[in-house]
mmCIF file of C-alpha atoms in Angstrom:
data_model
loop_
_atom_site.group_PDB
_atom_site.id
_atom_site.type_symbol
_atom_site.label_atom_id
_atom_site.label_comp_id
_atom_site.label_asym_id
_atom_site.label_seq_id
_atom_site.Cartn_x
_atom_site.Cartn_y
_atom_site.Cartn_z
ATOM 1 C CA UNK A 643 118.575 175.661 83.346
ATOM 2 C CA UNK A 644 115.868 173.649 85.081
ATOM 3 C CA UNK A 645 115.117 171.688 81.910
ATOM 4 C CA UNK A 646 118.781 170.878 81.354
ATOM 5 C CA UNK A 647 119.084 169.646 84.936
ATOM 6 C CA UNK A 648 115.998 167.454 84.563
ATOM 7 C CA UNK A 649 117.405 165.840 81.412
ATOM 8 C CA UNK A 650 120.865 165.238 82.839
ATOM 9 C CA UNK A 651 121.616 161.550 83.137
ATOM 10 C CA UNK A 652 121.567 160.456 86.789
ATOM 11 C CA UNK A 653 123.441 157.171 86.440
ATOM 12 C CA UNK A 654 126.431 155.751 84.627
ATOM 13 C CA UNK A 655 126.602 152.400 82.861
ATOM 14 C CA UNK A 656 129.254 149.924 83.998
ATOM 15 C CA UNK A 657 130.280 146.482 82.708
ATOM 16 C CA UNK A 658 127.901 143.807 81.468
ATOM 17 C CA UNK A 659 127.093 141.360 84.276
ATOM 18 C CA UNK A 660 124.591 139.100 82.542
ATOM 19 C CA UNK A 661 122.560 138.363 79.425
ATOM 20 C CA UNK A 662 118.960 137.211 79.260
ATOM 21 C CA UNK A 663 116.749 136.124 76.391
ATOM 22 C CA UNK A 664 115.477 139.638 75.705
ATOM 23 C CA UNK A 665 117.827 141.978 77.587
ATOM 24 C CA UNK A 666 121.419 142.643 78.583
ATOM 25 C CA UNK A 667 122.159 143.401 82.236
ATOM 26 C CA UNK A 668 124.726 145.996 83.294
ATOM 27 C CA UNK A 669 126.166 147.189 86.565
ATOM 28 C CA UNK A 670 125.215 150.843 87.086
ATOM 29 C CA UNK A 671 126.129 153.639 89.485
ATOM 30 C CA UNK A 672 123.928 156.434 90.785
ATOM 31 C CA UNK A 673 125.962 159.567 89.987
ATOM 32 C CA UNK A 674 124.478 161.532 92.887
ATOM 33 C CA UNK A 675 125.170 159.095 95.740
ATOM 34 C CA UNK A 676 127.483 156.421 94.291
ATOM 35 C CA UNK A 677 125.100 153.540 95.030
ATOM 36 C CA UNK A 678 125.163 150.532 92.743
ATOM 37 C CA UNK A 679 122.194 148.922 91.021
ATOM 38 C CA UNK A 680 121.453 146.815 87.940
ATOM 39 C CA UNK A 681 120.142 147.969 84.562
ATOM 40 C CA UNK A 682 118.366 145.692 82.088
ATOM 41 C CA UNK A 683 118.619 147.177 78.604
ATOM 42 C CA UNK A 684 116.659 146.122 75.522
ATOM 43 C CA UNK A 685 116.862 147.355 71.945
ATOM 44 C CA UNK A 686 114.017 149.865 71.472
ATOM 45 C CA UNK A 687 113.839 148.873 67.821
ATOM 46 C CA UNK A 688 113.194 145.209 68.661
ATOM 47 C CA UNK A 689 109.475 144.842 69.386
ATOM 48 C CA UNK A 690 109.803 141.534 71.258
ATOM 49 C CA UNK A 691 112.677 142.752 73.462
ATOM 50 C CA UNK A 692 110.955 146.055 74.226
ATOM 51 C CA UNK A 693 107.607 144.384 74.980
ATOM 52 C CA UNK A 694 109.205 141.854 77.346
ATOM 53 C CA UNK A 695 110.894 144.632 79.325
ATOM 54 C CA UNK A 696 107.703 146.726 79.337
ATOM 55 C CA UNK A 697 105.798 143.758 80.788
ATOM 56 C CA UNK A 698 108.464 143.330 83.464
ATOM 57 C CA UNK A 699 108.379 147.050 84.295
ATOM 58 C CA UNK A 700 104.603 147.021 84.664
ATOM 59 C CA UNK A 701 104.618 144.016 86.985
ATOM 60 C CA UNK A 702 107.607 145.016 89.127
ATOM 61 C CA UNK A 703 106.259 148.532 89.584
ATOM 62 C CA UNK A 704 103.138 147.034 91.188
ATOM 63 C CA UNK A 705 105.080 144.788 93.594
ATOM 64 C CA UNK A 706 106.518 145.609 97.018
ATOM 65 C CA UNK A 707 107.939 142.512 98.677
ATOM 66 C CA UNK A 708 111.352 141.515 100.085
ATOM 67 C CA UNK A 709 110.992 138.304 98.052
ATOM 68 C CA UNK A 710 110.829 140.147 94.724
ATOM 69 C CA UNK A 711 113.625 142.154 93.128
ATOM 70 C CA UNK A 712 112.977 145.869 93.693
ATOM 71 C CA UNK A 713 111.931 148.184 90.859
ATOM 72 C CA UNK A 714 113.874 151.483 90.832
ATOM 73 C CA UNK A 715 112.659 153.140 87.640
ATOM 74 C CA UNK A 716 113.053 153.181 83.867
ATOM 75 C CA UNK A 717 114.359 155.430 81.118
ATOM 76 C CA UNK A 718 115.743 155.416 77.583
ATOM 77 C CA UNK A 719 119.245 155.913 76.207
ATOM 78 C CA UNK A 720 120.341 156.673 72.643
ATOM 79 C CA UNK A 721 123.380 155.225 70.852
ATOM 80 C CA UNK A 722 124.607 152.898 73.608
ATOM 81 C CA UNK A 723 128.109 151.783 72.650
ATOM 82 C CA UNK A 724 127.868 148.678 74.858
ATOM 83 C CA UNK A 725 124.789 147.696 72.795
ATOM 84 C CA UNK A 726 126.462 148.243 69.405
ATOM 85 C CA UNK A 727 125.164 151.806 69.156
ATOM 86 C CA UNK A 728 121.513 150.859 69.567
ATOM 87 C CA UNK A 729 118.870 152.978 71.271
ATOM 88 C CA UNK A 730 117.761 151.218 74.444
ATOM 89 C CA UNK A 731 114.898 151.025 76.895
ATOM 90 C CA UNK A 732 116.325 150.596 80.405
ATOM 91 C CA UNK A 733 114.786 148.922 83.430
ATOM 92 C CA UNK A 734 116.487 149.957 86.699
ATOM 93 C CA UNK A 735 116.358 147.329 89.460
ATOM 94 C CA UNK A 736 118.167 146.536 92.691
ATOM 95 C CA UNK A 737 121.502 144.765 92.444
ATOM 96 C CA UNK A 738 121.562 141.260 93.929
ATOM 97 C CA UNK A 739 125.272 140.406 93.541
ATOM 98 C CA UNK A 740 125.275 136.882 94.981
ATOM 99 C CA UNK A 741 123.846 135.430 91.777
ATOM 100 C CA UNK A 742 121.039 132.937 91.269
ATOM 101 C CA UNK A 743 120.095 129.583 92.762
ATOM 102 C CA UNK A 744 121.295 128.067 89.481
ATOM 103 C CA UNK A 745 124.747 129.546 90.145
ATOM 104 C CA UNK A 746 124.686 127.977 93.611
ATOM 105 C CA UNK A 747 123.697 124.593 92.149
ATOM 106 C CA UNK A 748 126.566 124.797 89.653
ATOM 107 C CA UNK A 749 129.089 125.715 92.352
ATOM 108 C CA UNK A 750 127.832 122.846 94.526
ATOM 109 C CA UNK A 751 128.360 120.094 91.976
ATOM 110 C CA UNK A 752 124.802 119.806 90.683
ATOM 111 C CA UNK A 753 122.652 119.604 93.819
ATOM 112 C CA UNK A 754 122.021 121.357 97.128
ATOM 113 C CA UNK A 755 121.619 119.987 100.679
ATOM 114 C CA UNK A 756 118.010 119.540 101.742
ATOM 115 C CA UNK A 757 118.219 122.140 104.521
ATOM 116 C CA UNK A 758 119.144 124.761 101.913
ATOM 117 C CA UNK A 759 116.519 123.509 99.433
ATOM 118 C CA UNK A 760 113.875 123.945 102.146
ATOM 119 C CA UNK A 761 114.997 127.518 102.859
ATOM 120 C CA UNK A 762 115.064 128.467 99.178
ATOM 121 C CA UNK A 763 111.701 126.815 98.463
ATOM 122 C CA UNK A 764 110.073 128.599 101.389
ATOM 123 C CA UNK A 765 111.307 131.978 100.134
ATOM 124 C CA UNK A 766 110.114 131.270 96.581
ATOM 125 C CA UNK A 767 106.706 130.317 97.976
ATOM 126 C CA UNK A 768 106.554 133.543 99.986
ATOM 127 C CA UNK A 769 107.260 135.461 96.789
ATOM 128 C CA UNK A 770 104.671 133.500 94.802
ATOM 129 C CA UNK A 771 102.091 133.821 97.564
ATOM 130 C CA UNK A 772 102.540 137.608 97.470
ATOM 131 C CA UNK A 773 102.273 137.710 93.666
ATOM 132 C CA UNK A 774 99.217 135.477 93.472
ATOM 133 C CA UNK A 775 97.425 137.426 96.222
ATOM 134 C CA UNK A 776 97.931 140.534 94.071
ATOM 135 C CA UNK A 777 96.711 138.857 90.884
ATOM 136 C CA UNK A 778 100.151 138.408 89.312
ATOM 137 C CA UNK A 779 101.627 135.299 87.663
ATOM 138 C CA UNK A 780 105.405 135.009 87.375
ATOM 139 C CA UNK A 781 105.252 132.733 84.325
ATOM 140 C CA UNK A 782 108.822 131.401 84.378
ATOM 141 C CA UNK A 783 109.774 130.052 87.808
ATOM 142 C CA UNK A 784 113.127 128.236 87.738
ATOM 143 C CA UNK A 785 116.436 128.334 89.618
ATOM 144 C CA UNK A 786 117.923 130.804 87.135
ATOM 145 C CA UNK A 787 115.190 133.345 87.956
ATOM 146 C CA UNK A 788 115.640 133.173 91.739
ATOM 147 C CA UNK A 789 118.354 135.499 93.042
ATOM 148 C CA UNK A 790 120.211 135.056 96.323
ATOM 149 C CA UNK A 791 119.751 138.186 98.415
ATOM 150 C CA UNK A 792 121.580 138.865 101.655
ATOM 151 C CA UNK A 793 118.859 137.276 103.804
ATOM 152 C CA UNK A 794 116.432 135.623 101.397
ATOM 153 C CA UNK A 795 115.664 134.612 97.819
ATOM 154 C CA UNK A 796 114.245 137.229 95.450
ATOM 155 C CA UNK A 797 112.219 136.371 92.334
ATOM 156 C CA UNK A 798 113.383 138.157 89.191
ATOM 157 C CA UNK A 799 112.859 138.214 85.403
ATOM 158 C CA UNK A 800 109.156 139.002 85.075
ATOM 159 C CA UNK A 801 109.185 139.331 81.281
ATOM 160 C CA UNK A 802 107.041 136.191 81.025
ATOM 161 C CA UNK A 803 104.602 137.304 83.719
ATOM 162 C CA UNK A 804 101.106 138.737 83.542
ATOM 163 C CA UNK A 805 98.196 140.036 85.580
ATOM 164 C CA UNK A 806 95.437 137.455 86.005
ATOM 165 C CA UNK A 807 92.910 140.170 85.143
ATOM 166 C CA UNK A 808 94.438 140.622 81.686
ATOM 167 C CA UNK A 809 92.726 138.809 78.839
ATOM 168 C CA UNK A 810 94.556 135.883 77.274
ATOM 169 C CA UNK A 811 95.982 136.382 73.797
ATOM 170 C CA UNK A 812 94.138 133.808 71.672
ATOM 171 C CA UNK A 813 96.120 132.042 68.944
ATOM 172 C CA UNK A 814 94.964 130.456 65.709
ATOM 173 C CA UNK A 815 94.333 126.675 65.923
ATOM 174 C CA UNK A 816 97.222 124.487 64.815
ATOM 175 C CA UNK A 817 97.005 122.536 61.559
ATOM 176 C CA UNK A 818 94.547 119.701 62.045
ATOM 177 C CA UNK A 819 93.215 121.145 65.296
ATOM 178 C CA UNK A 820 89.488 121.690 65.780
ATOM 179 C CA UNK A 821 88.579 125.320 65.072
ATOM 180 C CA UNK A 822 86.573 125.589 68.292
ATOM 181 C CA UNK A 823 89.534 124.558 70.464
ATOM 182 C CA UNK A 824 90.792 127.627 72.325
ATOM 183 C CA UNK A 825 94.562 128.015 72.092
ATOM 184 C CA UNK A 826 96.254 130.811 74.061
ATOM 185 C CA UNK A 827 99.702 132.373 74.128
ATOM 186 C CA UNK A 828 101.666 130.981 77.073
ATOM 187 C CA UNK A 829 105.120 131.655 78.478
ATOM 188 C CA UNK A 830 107.838 129.807 80.342
ATOM 189 C CA UNK A 831 110.775 127.484 79.749
ATOM 190 C CA UNK A 832 110.435 123.903 78.443
ATOM 191 C CA UNK A 833 111.116 121.489 81.289
ATOM 192 C CA UNK A 834 109.538 123.837 83.840
ATOM 193 C CA UNK A 835 106.201 124.371 82.074
ATOM 194 C CA UNK A 836 103.022 122.891 83.507
ATOM 195 C CA UNK A 837 101.070 120.503 81.228
ATOM 196 C CA UNK A 838 98.299 123.054 80.661
ATOM 197 C CA UNK A 839 100.925 125.621 79.650
ATOM 198 C CA UNK A 840 102.652 123.186 77.277
ATOM 199 C CA UNK A 841 99.252 122.468 75.712
ATOM 200 C CA UNK A 842 98.503 126.229 75.450
ATOM 201 C CA UNK A 843 95.189 125.753 77.270
ATOM 202 C CA UNK A 844 95.621 128.023 80.295
ATOM 203 C CA UNK A 845 98.251 129.639 82.513
ATOM 204 C CA UNK A 846 97.402 130.641 86.061
ATOM 205 C CA UNK A 847 98.794 130.662 89.576
ATOM 206 C CA UNK A 848 98.677 126.832 89.655
ATOM 207 C CA UNK A 849 101.088 126.851 86.706
ATOM 208 C CA UNK A 850 103.623 128.731 88.849
ATOM 209 C CA UNK A 851 103.187 126.070 91.546
ATOM 210 C CA UNK A 852 103.980 123.339 89.012
ATOM 211 C CA UNK A 853 107.117 125.220 87.918
ATOM 212 C CA UNK A 854 108.115 125.506 91.579
ATOM 213 C CA UNK A 855 107.909 121.714 91.876
ATOM 214 C CA UNK A 856 110.220 121.427 88.868
ATOM 215 C CA UNK A 857 112.567 123.926 90.520
ATOM 216 C CA UNK A 858 112.714 121.858 93.718
ATOM 217 C CA UNK A 859 113.686 118.828 91.612
ATOM 218 C CA UNK A 860 116.259 121.042 89.866
ATOM 219 C CA UNK A 861 117.796 122.030 93.216
ATOM 220 C CA UNK A 862 117.957 118.380 94.292
ATOM 221 C CA UNK A 863 119.156 116.781 91.047
ATOM 222 C CA UNK A 864 120.614 119.578 88.907
ATOM 223 C CA UNK A 865 117.824 119.372 86.306
ATOM 224 C CA UNK A 866 114.027 119.576 86.119
ATOM 225 C CA UNK A 867 111.972 116.362 85.952
ATOM 226 C CA UNK A 868 111.519 114.611 82.624
ATOM 227 C CA UNK A 869 108.286 115.039 80.708
ATOM 228 C CA UNK A 870 107.261 111.559 81.873
ATOM 229 C CA UNK A 871 107.975 112.579 85.487
ATOM 230 C CA UNK A 872 110.065 109.458 85.957
ATOM 231 C CA UNK A 873 110.973 108.863 89.593
ATOM 232 C CA UNK A 874 114.574 108.593 88.390
ATOM 233 C CA UNK A 875 114.431 112.386 88.243
ATOM 234 C CA UNK A 876 112.779 112.866 91.625
ATOM 235 C CA UNK A 877 114.815 113.731 94.735
ATOM 236 C CA UNK A 878 116.680 110.592 95.799
ATOM 237 C CA UNK A 879 115.077 108.912 98.853
ATOM 238 C CA UNK A 880 118.609 108.112 100.021
ATOM 239 C CA UNK A 881 119.456 111.810 100.272
ATOM 240 C CA UNK A 882 116.172 113.711 100.554
ATOM 241 C CA UNK A 883 113.285 113.128 102.947
ATOM 242 C CA UNK A 884 109.892 111.625 102.197
ATOM 243 C CA UNK A 885 108.379 115.027 103.057
ATOM 244 C CA UNK A 886 110.408 116.551 100.224
ATOM 245 C CA UNK A 887 109.109 114.000 97.715
ATOM 246 C CA UNK A 888 105.536 114.478 98.956
ATOM 247 C CA UNK A 889 105.871 118.240 98.471
ATOM 248 C CA UNK A 890 107.099 117.723 94.906
ATOM 249 C CA UNK A 891 104.217 115.334 94.177
ATOM 250 C CA UNK A 892 101.699 117.966 95.282
ATOM 251 C CA UNK A 893 103.236 120.610 93.019
ATOM 252 C CA UNK A 894 103.466 118.291 89.994
ATOM 253 C CA UNK A 895 99.863 117.104 89.957
ATOM 254 C CA UNK A 896 98.728 117.026 86.343
ATOM 255 C CA UNK A 897 95.413 118.773 86.880
ATOM 256 C CA UNK A 898 96.047 122.401 87.933
ATOM 257 C CA UNK A 899 92.916 122.348 90.097
ATOM 258 C CA UNK A 900 94.422 119.549 92.184
ATOM 259 C CA UNK A 901 97.525 121.563 93.091
ATOM 260 C CA UNK A 902 97.555 123.452 96.398
ATOM 261 C CA UNK A 903 97.919 127.220 96.316
ATOM 262 C CA UNK A 904 101.262 128.767 97.256
ATOM 263 C CA UNK A 905 99.941 130.010 100.597
ATOM 264 C CA UNK A 906 98.616 126.542 101.429
ATOM 265 C CA UNK A 907 101.950 124.923 100.567
ATOM 266 C CA UNK A 908 103.674 127.117 103.151
ATOM 267 C CA UNK A 909 101.866 125.024 105.775
ATOM 268 C CA UNK A 910 103.343 121.760 104.451
ATOM 269 C CA UNK A 911 105.050 119.540 107.032
ATOM 270 C CA UNK A 912 108.301 119.746 105.024
ATOM 271 C CA UNK A 913 108.847 123.264 106.367
ATOM 272 C CA UNK A 914 108.891 122.019 109.959
ATOM 273 C CA UNK A 915 112.236 120.347 109.224
ATOM 274 C CA UNK A 916 115.471 122.274 109.983
ATOM 275 C CA UNK A 917 116.540 124.663 107.229
ATOM 276 C CA UNK A 918 119.316 127.195 106.724
ATOM 277 C CA UNK A 919 119.834 130.153 104.406
ATOM 278 C CA UNK A 920 123.548 130.339 103.473
ATOM 279 C CA UNK A 921 125.414 133.425 104.654
ATOM 280 C CA UNK A 922 127.159 135.522 102.002
ATOM 281 C CA UNK A 923 130.921 135.033 101.873
ATOM 282 C CA UNK A 924 132.071 135.915 98.375
ATOM 283 C CA UNK A 925 130.217 136.882 95.204
ATOM 284 C CA UNK A 926 131.707 134.494 92.642
ATOM 285 C CA UNK A 927 128.745 134.283 90.339
ATOM 286 C CA UNK A 928 129.221 137.261 88.046
ATOM 287 C CA UNK A 929 132.676 136.240 86.864
ATOM 288 C CA UNK A 930 136.276 136.360 88.007
ATOM 289 C CA UNK A 931 136.986 139.600 86.130
ATOM 290 C CA UNK A 932 134.506 141.500 88.306
ATOM 291 C CA UNK A 933 135.007 139.465 91.500
ATOM 292 C CA UNK A 934 136.779 142.158 93.534
ATOM 293 C CA UNK A 935 134.500 144.917 92.284
ATOM 294 C CA UNK A 936 131.341 143.009 93.221
ATOM 295 C CA UNK A 937 132.793 142.125 96.631
ATOM 296 C CA UNK A 938 133.213 145.845 97.258
ATOM 297 C CA UNK A 939 129.623 146.436 96.124
ATOM 298 C CA UNK A 940 128.352 143.941 98.677
ATOM 299 C CA UNK A 941 130.137 145.936 101.384
ATOM 300 C CA UNK A 942 128.684 149.209 100.075
ATOM 301 C CA UNK A 943 125.143 147.854 99.979
ATOM 302 C CA UNK A 944 125.198 146.190 103.380
#
């Protein structure tokens, strides 16, 4: 009887609430207490999907910060009908029903007020400062991977992350490239990648800082800066302060050794300006079909 009880499934799978590159995200319910959380499921038979979720599990399990989505556990499920009958590896994480900063940008017509950008940037920096102090790189900082919690932003989607202590995966030189040129496997999204990451030379905490600079531009303009870093893509001086543009310049320095660390950036004069974190009203971001259900979840959680 004890073995049967231990194997009994302790949560039920609800509707799909999002899709990532390597996983599908579902609403889930704890059968014992009725609490809601999120489940990221990947096909166990797909090596890339499984590896990405395993990396995320390893990193999240080591993190304890209010600025990082909380790890709740992991398990496996066979023949999941919502995944076309596939066997899945499941990552259980806290539910953050307000959606991402990208959702907020979209709802706001393509840009956010500076006082909100300051608040969001500060929270992202607090998350990055925690990660970097514990030897962790996020690897894919962008508005889509920053969730809006009740009181602060939470970094999510660590499938591109790594521990700094881990050895880099060395790749074969490209055609025509010198054989003694070291080329490493890097992660991230084009448009948010630091130059050294694009060139597959290195990827460290300074690379996260560069991606943060791109994310600030994204919050101000609706898109990351161009590869040429044209000032046409920088925060408009008519709308955003000089301190904002100076902060972005620091983050987007080409040489990673010239970029300040996340903890140092928290002391930037930009953060002395007034800022506000928007209060939750309604959870639109997951879709109209689940609007009322998610609104109820917010009440249950808080």
